[in-house]
XYZ file of C-alpha atoms in Angstrom:
615
model
C -12.192 -25.194 37.722
C -13.678 -21.740 37.368
C -15.506 -22.033 40.633
C -12.468 -22.945 42.640
C -10.507 -20.022 41.094
C -13.388 -17.665 41.813
C -13.293 -18.372 45.497
C -9.858 -16.880 45.755
C -6.200 -17.564 44.876
C -4.661 -18.089 48.254
C -0.955 -17.471 48.689
C 2.442 -18.816 47.925
C 2.895 -21.642 45.320
C -0.805 -22.454 45.323
C -1.586 -18.858 44.224
C 1.062 -18.941 41.584
C -0.208 -22.181 40.190
C -3.828 -20.946 40.169
C -2.875 -17.700 38.401
C -0.823 -19.404 35.856
C -3.699 -21.797 35.089
C -6.081 -18.815 34.866
C -3.834 -17.028 32.388
C -4.080 -20.000 30.121
C -7.866 -20.509 30.384
C -8.733 -16.740 30.063
C -8.788 -16.995 26.281
C -11.644 -19.390 26.416
C -15.004 -17.385 26.383
C -17.011 -20.203 27.989
C -14.696 -20.430 30.898
C -14.720 -16.654 31.263
C -18.521 -16.367 31.350
C -18.601 -18.875 34.258
C -15.727 -17.257 35.972
C -17.320 -13.779 35.900
C -20.755 -15.132 37.140
C -18.827 -16.692 40.008
C -17.534 -13.288 41.011
C -14.061 -14.390 39.979
C -13.162 -11.113 38.385
C -13.548 -9.230 41.628
C -11.278 -11.620 43.402
C -8.745 -11.232 40.462
C -8.833 -7.444 40.906
C -8.340 -7.746 44.658
C -5.354 -9.998 44.085
C -3.781 -7.532 41.648
C -4.240 -4.672 44.185
C -2.837 -6.825 47.052
C 0.301 -7.826 45.203
C 0.926 -4.271 44.165
C 0.653 -3.101 47.741
C 2.925 -5.730 48.946
C 5.394 -4.885 46.154
C 5.712 -8.743 45.514
C 6.549 -8.386 41.874
C 6.983 -12.128 41.113
C 5.917 -14.103 38.039
C 2.431 -14.331 39.347
C 1.869 -10.672 38.881
C 2.496 -11.040 35.132
C 0.069 -13.907 34.935
C -2.608 -12.022 36.934
C -2.418 -9.030 34.683
C -2.311 -11.096 31.537
C -5.367 -12.982 32.635
C -7.159 -9.724 33.500
C -6.471 -8.316 29.905
C -7.787 -11.515 28.281
C -10.873 -11.713 30.393
C -11.735 -8.022 29.609
C -11.067 -8.576 25.951
C -14.132 -10.738 25.730
C -16.323 -7.682 26.396
C -18.359 -9.566 28.898
C -17.621 -7.073 31.594
C -17.677 -3.326 30.950
C -14.386 -1.390 31.530
C -16.521 1.066 33.440
C -16.479 -1.415 36.376
C -12.665 -1.213 36.671
C -12.018 0.996 39.807
C -9.369 3.693 40.165
C -7.808 1.549 42.929
C -7.113 -1.231 40.443
C -5.713 1.309 37.873
C -3.560 2.797 40.615
C -2.167 -0.624 41.340
C -1.701 -1.426 37.656
C 0.328 1.744 37.315
C 2.963 0.389 39.757
C 3.580 -2.525 37.526
C 4.897 -0.111 34.831
C 7.899 0.694 36.945
C 10.663 -1.149 35.235
C 13.121 -0.433 38.127
C 10.985 -2.502 40.514
C 9.258 -4.753 38.108
C 11.525 -7.234 36.161
C 8.629 -9.155 34.591
C 8.188 -8.354 30.932
C 4.678 -9.914 30.813
C 3.532 -7.829 33.725
C 4.735 -4.482 32.225
C 3.176 -5.266 28.820
C -0.104 -6.323 30.364
C -0.168 -3.226 32.596
C 0.354 -0.955 29.547
C -2.536 -2.710 27.726
C -4.883 -2.373 30.650
C -4.187 1.307 30.952
C -4.737 1.870 27.304
C -8.030 -0.017 27.229
C -9.085 1.940 30.322
C -8.504 5.231 28.465
C -10.340 4.068 25.376
C -13.405 2.459 27.096
C -13.795 3.920 30.569
C -14.614 7.401 31.760
C -12.886 6.573 35.076
C -9.894 5.272 33.302
C -9.756 8.169 30.904
C -9.754 10.673 33.801
C -7.216 8.661 35.751
C -4.731 8.063 32.936
C -4.899 11.367 31.097
C -4.526 13.296 34.379
C -1.358 13.986 36.101
C -1.528 10.515 37.884
C 0.430 8.944 34.952
C 3.638 10.840 34.783
C 5.868 10.889 31.614
C 8.618 9.449 33.760
C 6.687 6.077 33.625
C 6.893 6.125 29.830
C 10.587 7.131 29.760
C 11.604 4.330 32.184
C 9.482 1.911 30.091
C 10.999 2.911 26.836
C 14.421 1.956 28.069
C 13.644 -1.656 27.770
C 14.772 -3.460 24.671
C 11.601 -5.545 24.442
C 9.787 -4.505 21.229
C 6.241 -5.459 22.409
C 6.699 -3.278 25.513
C 7.909 -0.399 23.373
C 4.933 -0.769 21.070
C 2.467 -0.922 23.925
C 4.068 2.054 25.566
C 3.741 4.225 22.389
C 0.244 3.003 21.906
C -0.761 4.105 25.387
C 0.917 7.467 24.788
C -1.184 7.857 21.579
C -4.314 7.089 23.566
C -3.419 9.589 26.233
C -2.669 12.366 23.672
C -5.999 11.634 21.956
C -8.065 12.349 25.024
C -5.939 14.662 27.200
C -6.723 18.390 27.538
C -4.646 20.937 25.793
C -2.358 21.742 28.761
C -1.600 18.093 29.327
C -0.888 17.515 25.705
C 1.639 20.351 25.753
C 3.354 18.930 28.806
C 3.698 15.642 27.110
C 5.110 17.200 23.984
C 7.622 19.257 26.018
C 8.796 16.160 27.780
C 9.010 14.052 24.568
C 11.149 16.740 22.808
C 13.532 17.285 25.594
C 17.129 16.350 24.781
C 17.339 13.279 27.056
C 14.060 11.715 25.864
C 14.908 12.321 22.193
C 18.228 10.659 22.776
C 16.539 7.740 24.480
C 14.007 7.247 21.690
C 16.754 7.274 19.063
C 18.985 4.756 21.081
C 16.196 2.359 21.966
C 13.841 2.434 19.046
C 15.418 3.830 15.871
C 18.735 2.018 16.037
C 17.000 -1.364 15.449
C 14.585 -2.774 12.961
C 11.067 -1.344 13.180
C 8.106 -3.619 12.550
C 4.716 -2.792 11.110
C 2.968 -2.280 14.411
C 5.713 0.024 15.765
C 5.744 1.979 12.405
C 1.946 2.537 12.833
C 2.254 3.752 16.415
C 5.191 6.104 15.487
C 3.097 7.448 12.578
C 0.144 8.040 15.004
C 2.415 9.705 17.447
C 3.980 11.998 14.869
C 0.523 12.970 13.607
C -0.842 13.757 17.034
C 2.229 15.823 17.875
C 1.916 17.840 14.606
C -1.755 18.332 15.421
C -0.767 20.353 18.405
C 0.252 23.023 15.911
C -3.297 23.188 14.562
C -4.246 26.018 16.929
C -1.338 28.187 15.665
C -2.060 27.140 12.061
C -5.714 28.101 12.227
C -5.231 31.196 14.467
C -5.085 34.457 12.683
C -2.919 37.241 14.176
C -4.347 40.603 15.161
C -2.476 43.356 13.370
C -2.253 45.258 16.659
C -0.822 42.341 18.715
C 2.145 43.717 20.678
C 3.963 40.355 20.799
C 3.561 39.818 17.080
C 4.639 43.470 16.318
C 7.711 42.890 18.377
C 8.558 39.691 16.486
C 8.101 41.382 13.178
C 10.494 44.116 14.292
C 12.956 41.381 15.235
C 12.750 39.995 11.781
C 13.564 43.364 10.220
C 16.440 44.009 12.776
C 18.076 40.584 12.268
C 17.836 40.791 8.472
C 19.286 44.299 8.043
C 21.539 44.158 11.233
C 19.773 46.993 12.911
C 20.884 47.044 16.508
C 18.338 49.468 17.672
C 16.308 48.265 20.590
C 13.396 50.673 19.997
C 10.378 48.965 18.608
C 8.013 51.502 17.068
C 4.365 50.821 16.611
C 4.061 52.831 13.516
C 6.083 52.162 10.403
C 8.542 54.824 9.293
C 9.706 55.291 5.725
C 12.823 53.280 6.434
C 10.752 50.485 8.034
C 8.312 50.288 5.147
C 11.295 50.048 2.652
C 12.772 47.171 4.776
C 9.473 45.299 5.011
C 9.171 45.627 1.225
C 12.598 44.065 0.915
C 11.451 41.347 3.300
C 8.687 40.519 0.868
C 5.463 41.682 2.574
C 2.499 42.609 0.461
C 1.551 45.387 2.744
C 4.878 46.712 4.206
C 2.987 49.492 6.031
C 1.182 46.834 7.999
C 3.306 43.596 7.715
C 1.063 41.680 10.106
C -1.722 41.661 7.525
C 0.272 38.757 6.021
C -0.713 36.616 9.077
C -4.249 37.778 9.510
C -5.550 34.945 7.333
C -5.705 31.393 8.641
C -4.439 29.073 7.702
C -1.447 29.411 8.024
C -1.972 32.275 10.490
C 0.377 32.558 13.389
C 2.291 29.397 12.361
C 3.948 31.169 9.493
C 5.236 33.933 11.745
C 6.509 31.316 14.148
C 8.552 29.619 11.417
C 9.899 32.904 10.094
C 11.073 33.857 13.607
C 12.518 30.454 14.296
C 14.452 30.731 10.991
C 15.800 34.142 11.887
C 16.828 33.243 15.450
C 18.183 29.702 14.919
C 19.711 30.029 11.605
C 20.679 33.811 11.458
C 23.335 33.556 8.818
C 21.128 31.648 6.278
C 18.133 33.856 7.006
C 20.177 36.970 6.218
C 21.549 35.446 3.037
C 18.099 34.473 1.822
C 16.644 37.838 2.578
C 19.527 39.890 1.127
C 19.760 37.737 -2.039
C 16.065 38.414 -2.729
C 15.843 42.091 -1.752
C 17.551 43.896 -4.607
C 14.453 45.658 -5.652
C 14.914 44.891 -9.380
C 12.437 46.151 -11.889
C 11.792 42.746 -13.435
C 10.217 41.316 -10.281
C 12.616 38.424 -10.241
C 13.333 38.587 -6.499
C 11.596 35.932 -4.441
C 9.371 37.669 -1.841
C 10.548 35.949 1.350
C 7.476 36.755 3.560
C 4.924 35.678 0.933
C 7.066 32.659 0.176
C 7.198 31.695 3.863
C 3.470 32.014 4.325
C 2.701 29.796 1.306
C 5.459 27.278 2.272
C 3.936 26.914 5.746
C 0.549 26.157 4.341
C 2.229 23.754 1.864
C 4.071 21.861 4.628
C 0.912 21.692 6.751
C -0.998 20.145 3.848
C 1.823 17.640 3.220
C 2.049 16.616 6.799
C -1.788 16.695 7.226
C -1.843 18.916 10.315
C -5.279 18.910 11.809
C -6.205 15.601 10.339
C -6.542 12.626 12.661
C -4.285 9.608 12.012
C -5.721 6.931 9.783
C -6.659 3.616 11.303
C -3.790 1.849 9.520
C -0.784 2.594 7.299
C -1.509 2.602 3.614
C 0.524 2.986 0.435
C 0.260 6.788 0.390
C 2.244 9.419 2.162
C 0.902 8.608 5.615
C 4.037 7.280 7.318
C 6.459 8.449 9.972
C 9.854 10.141 9.482
C 12.564 9.608 12.155
C 13.832 13.175 11.725
C 10.738 14.551 13.283
C 11.525 12.871 16.531
C 15.076 14.300 16.844
C 14.376 18.060 17.183
C 12.376 20.012 19.728
C 10.621 22.019 16.830
C 10.522 19.542 13.933
C 8.022 21.479 11.831
C 10.058 24.689 12.113
C 13.247 22.758 11.288
C 11.637 21.336 8.304
C 10.534 24.949 7.165
C 14.097 26.145 7.500
C 15.343 23.480 5.123
C 12.532 23.844 2.638
C 12.599 27.751 2.455
C 16.174 27.638 1.297
C 15.149 25.091 -1.354
C 12.357 27.276 -2.467
C 14.548 30.345 -3.069
C 16.979 28.132 -5.055
C 14.178 26.830 -7.119
C 13.070 30.347 -7.704
C 16.396 31.101 -9.262
C 16.721 27.911 -11.204
C 13.266 28.680 -12.877
C 14.186 32.337 -13.352
C 10.858 33.085 -11.998
C 9.102 36.474 -11.359
C 6.086 37.224 -9.350
C 3.547 36.010 -11.914
C 5.272 32.649 -11.700
C 4.785 32.265 -7.916
C 2.141 29.412 -8.064
C 4.310 27.582 -10.615
C 7.313 27.704 -8.222
C 5.092 26.414 -5.447
C 3.935 23.429 -7.472
C 7.572 22.491 -8.268
C 8.592 22.918 -4.615
C 5.704 20.769 -3.476
C 6.924 18.039 -5.861
C 10.441 18.449 -4.597
C 9.500 18.083 -1.018
C 7.169 15.081 -1.668
C 9.807 13.308 -3.721
C 12.481 14.031 -0.987
C 10.052 12.678 1.611
C 9.443 9.578 -0.477
C 13.174 8.782 0.049
C 12.583 8.549 3.777
C 15.308 10.861 5.102
C 16.366 10.087 8.684
C 17.748 13.533 9.523
C 17.109 17.167 8.512
C 20.683 17.161 7.014
C 19.656 14.190 4.868
C 16.473 15.999 3.905
C 18.495 19.034 2.779
C 20.808 16.826 0.661
C 17.755 15.071 -0.932
C 16.108 18.345 -1.677
C 19.150 19.769 -3.220
C 19.384 16.612 -5.431
C 15.876 17.379 -6.688
C 16.782 20.490 -8.696
C 14.245 22.004 -11.098
C 16.146 20.391 -14.082
C 15.899 16.988 -12.422
C 12.148 17.442 -11.720
C 11.628 18.217 -15.357
C 13.572 15.124 -16.395
C 11.491 13.048 -13.850
C 8.308 14.461 -15.188
C 9.253 13.628 -18.821
C 10.287 10.124 -17.868
C 6.984 9.446 -15.976
C 5.036 10.898 -18.917
C 6.880 8.607 -21.317
C 6.302 5.564 -19.005
C 2.680 6.466 -18.730
C 2.341 6.704 -22.440
C 4.233 3.551 -23.005
C 1.969 1.679 -20.599
C -1.039 3.094 -22.317
C 0.271 1.983 -25.694
C 0.556 -1.486 -24.407
C -3.286 -1.752 -23.831
C -4.840 -4.190 -26.341
C -7.175 -1.606 -27.932
C -4.354 0.700 -28.424
C -2.145 -1.987 -30.018
C -4.861 -2.906 -32.313
C -5.486 0.769 -33.338
C -1.792 1.165 -33.822
C -1.596 -1.938 -36.054
C -4.631 -0.565 -38.029
C -3.149 2.763 -38.886
C 0.410 1.573 -39.279
C 0.116 0.777 -43.062
C -1.215 4.316 -43.588
C 1.736 5.836 -41.716
C 4.224 3.636 -43.514
C 2.780 4.829 -46.746
C 3.263 8.519 -45.576
C 6.912 7.855 -44.763
C 7.445 6.026 -48.125
C 5.842 8.982 -50.020
C 7.868 11.497 -48.145
C 11.087 9.804 -49.279
C 9.923 9.679 -52.810
C 8.906 13.407 -52.691
C 12.332 14.309 -51.403
C 13.937 12.416 -54.387
C 11.717 14.319 -56.832
C 13.114 17.600 -55.332
C 16.627 16.526 -56.229
C 19.898 16.459 -54.257
C 23.584 17.227 -54.820
C 25.988 14.385 -53.914
C 29.687 14.119 -53.725
C 31.492 11.705 -56.012
C 34.058 9.214 -54.771
C 36.881 11.117 -56.589
C 36.155 14.818 -57.071
C 37.836 16.972 -59.723
C 37.659 20.663 -60.610
C 34.917 19.932 -63.190
C 33.391 16.980 -61.347
C 32.754 18.297 -57.860
C 29.107 17.163 -57.359
C 26.679 14.587 -58.761
C 23.218 15.999 -59.126
C 20.398 13.424 -58.917
C 16.665 13.679 -59.029
C 13.569 11.471 -59.538
C 11.073 12.108 -62.236
C 7.636 13.203 -61.108
C 6.071 9.848 -62.185
C 8.763 7.932 -60.043
C 9.938 5.777 -62.923
C 13.169 7.505 -64.075
C 16.180 8.589 -62.167
C 18.051 11.569 -63.716
C 21.706 12.277 -62.838
C 24.555 14.564 -64.140
C 27.796 16.285 -63.112
C 27.769 19.679 -61.445
C 30.474 22.126 -60.499
C 28.407 23.669 -57.684
C 25.876 22.473 -55.130
C 23.706 25.390 -56.204
C 23.422 24.587 -59.836
C 21.544 21.911 -61.889
C 23.493 20.540 -64.891
C 21.995 21.247 -68.250
C 22.663 17.802 -69.544
C 21.271 14.852 -67.457
C 21.566 11.213 -67.987
C 18.783 8.923 -67.219
C 18.282 5.412 -65.763
C 15.028 3.572 -65.517
C 14.255 2.462 -62.036
C 13.440 -0.983 -63.461
C 16.981 -1.164 -64.829
C 18.518 -0.842 -61.422
C 19.355 -4.441 -60.404
C 21.052 -3.912 -57.045
C 21.292 -1.193 -54.378
C 24.037 -1.505 -51.759
C 26.175 0.588 -49.440
C 29.896 0.908 -49.677
C 32.341 2.322 -47.100
C 35.368 2.525 -49.452
C 35.170 6.306 -49.662
C 37.084 8.445 -47.135
C 33.850 9.981 -45.927
C 32.214 8.765 -42.611
C 29.003 8.416 -44.529
C 28.707 5.342 -46.603
C 28.192 5.651 -50.378
C 25.009 4.496 -51.987
C 25.891 2.242 -55.077
C 23.380 1.783 -57.830
C 24.228 -1.256 -60.043
C 22.735 -1.070 -63.505
C 21.943 -4.203 -65.540
C 25.041 -3.616 -67.583
C 27.079 -3.805 -64.319
C 27.802 -0.120 -64.494
C 27.862 1.531 -61.022
C 26.695 4.968 -59.916
C 28.044 5.914 -56.383
C 26.310 8.744 -54.414
C 27.781 10.200 -51.186
C 25.313 12.394 -49.116
C 26.399 15.353 -47.093
C 24.559 14.027 -44.066
C 23.429 10.707 -42.624
C 19.735 11.907 -42.767
C 19.998 12.599 -46.443
C 21.672 9.327 -47.017
C 18.961 7.507 -45.262
C 16.171 9.365 -47.017
C 17.544 8.423 -50.437
C 18.419 4.901 -49.581
C 14.851 4.395 -48.228
C 13.420 6.030 -51.301
C 15.299 3.678 -53.692
C 14.281 0.763 -51.714
C 10.710 1.875 -51.851
C 10.818 2.312 -55.620
C 12.388 -1.054 -56.109
C 9.952 -2.879 -53.766
C 12.312 -3.464 -50.897
C 11.518 -2.874 -47.328
C 12.396 0.562 -45.668
C 14.448 -0.276 -42.675
C 16.855 2.634 -41.790
C 16.855 3.922 -38.271
C 15.752 7.396 -39.534
C 12.690 5.782 -41.217
C 11.825 3.770 -38.043
C 12.225 6.959 -35.888
C 9.991 8.934 -38.275
C 7.418 6.060 -38.342
C 7.301 5.868 -34.565
C 6.871 9.615 -34.199
C 4.160 9.947 -36.748
C 2.372 6.887 -35.261
C 2.489 8.381 -31.798
C 1.204 11.809 -33.010
C -1.646 10.157 -34.915
C -2.570 7.995 -31.892
C -2.649 11.042 -29.660
C -4.879 12.887 -32.177
C -7.349 10.057 -32.424
C -7.413 9.500 -28.632
C -7.913 13.195 -27.654
C -11.575 12.619 -26.868
C -10.639 9.534 -24.793
C -8.196 11.361 -22.391
C -8.350 9.716 -18.853
C -10.337 6.703 -19.974
C -8.954 3.275 -18.985
C -9.310 0.890 -21.923
C -10.248 -2.706 -21.043
C -8.004 -5.522 -22.266
C -10.837 -7.290 -23.854
C -13.785 -5.695 -25.875
C -17.184 -5.768 -24.220
C -19.282 -8.762 -25.276
C -21.790 -8.173 -28.239
C -25.278 -8.326 -26.968
C -27.419 -11.108 -28.218
C -29.837 -10.428 -31.134
C -33.337 -9.403 -30.222
C -36.159 -12.071 -30.439
C -37.608 -10.097 -33.353
C -36.995 -6.991 -35.428
C -40.571 -5.489 -35.326
C -39.358 -2.412 -33.687
C -37.573 -1.398 -36.889
C -40.821 -0.803 -38.723
C -42.714 0.553 -35.589
């Protein structure tokens, strides 16, 4: 079979049948080895070239290209043997207008991608001007997901190996309004699978990496273009319509650059002489000033009041730090990972909808930064603290996968400083709760619980020894309060009538704790707090109404403790949990950051003898 195919494919229906059979058998490595030794791959390449020249785009072209991909996939033949003529022919198969066969288009894209990755000839051919962006645009118009994935994958390969000028040309075409609209309509409006997600993430990363040169490029403080841009920042902020750009800072300019938040207002370009973020920070500030002039002026003017308490947010310094922060979050300069993980390495649709996505992101985030500065009531010494909060706000907003920059703005505003504090507290509590569930911690907690329960019990008894004024059920002029206290030995309860909550009655009656046969609560009084009813053995009742619920719980727990009953009030449980938590934290201070195993390590076996003890 392989020998007959290697001799040629003929024409017409015979050729179509041979090619279809070859496409089925090309996955078999044994067949492919024999096919290649019989010079069959050369005949297949000639067939592909001939069909492309004749513009006979029928089903057989798809089978031929598919077979070519499968044969080369066995790595029996090097991709270096694929000629430029074959690649030129394959390129024609990408044309959706003339090529209706989905299999042919997909296979052509795969051949070109592998040629870029594994062939110097293919790399030079594909990354050069021979493969125009119009080929990709027309291919992306198809609704076939596999073709779209193959197209983006080829685009990633080209961006990876192309020279700088070619990369910038691709970026410019991709971010043009028609292409952005096409990507939105044909890719983002439908479900996106795992493979497409990975290719979009890789494309996003490579496009952002084109900013690495500006990010790592320091600005010369005498750069005329940069000086002009700085002057424009000042003019737009303070509505100075003068067209004259002076090279030396006047007193007025120095004052304005101070208001703009520069560390060195006499030479503001010093702010960008360090890389990273270098020139990219100035690009972002200029974009904000020109594209969002009203918001830019508002941010600058709200933070340029020159107050003595240093509570104004320095816009220029904040912009530089925010640019660096965004570059770190988006990993600019790092190559894309081999596969999507569970971390922040993912794609965001909003970055494909604007011609300058990084600068757009900066504009949204700088406004959030100045709001956070106000919410924290920060001053210059708090600069790093504000940046830490802003970083958390941005990462949390990104985790919610905003589709547009308007959505990002809403999500950022939702993550106010107060909400960040709440989230941190909740996460800390969850972490501590999870840690408390570990078996060693539970065992330690159970071990120290009796000790803490005794502390709570003793605290209640000590409070009773101090004494307290209670209100009677029916108060009179001479019977306004009932004073009650426990004897130091905890065996006798003294009580008496008092006219003031500041005085202790001279005459006190006594009741032995052992003579109390019952303790209950009664809500017969008009007070919201239930009365504590002590029933003596002679059925006489003593009713005590505390001024607060806490005092009520303390005395009720204390009486229960003295009479051998369990302490079960909400206040006692709260105090017990708090003290247990504090004691656990104190005992585990030296074990911070250690993960405890669920089971204790096995006890090693005893040694064969104990001679070493006396050695």
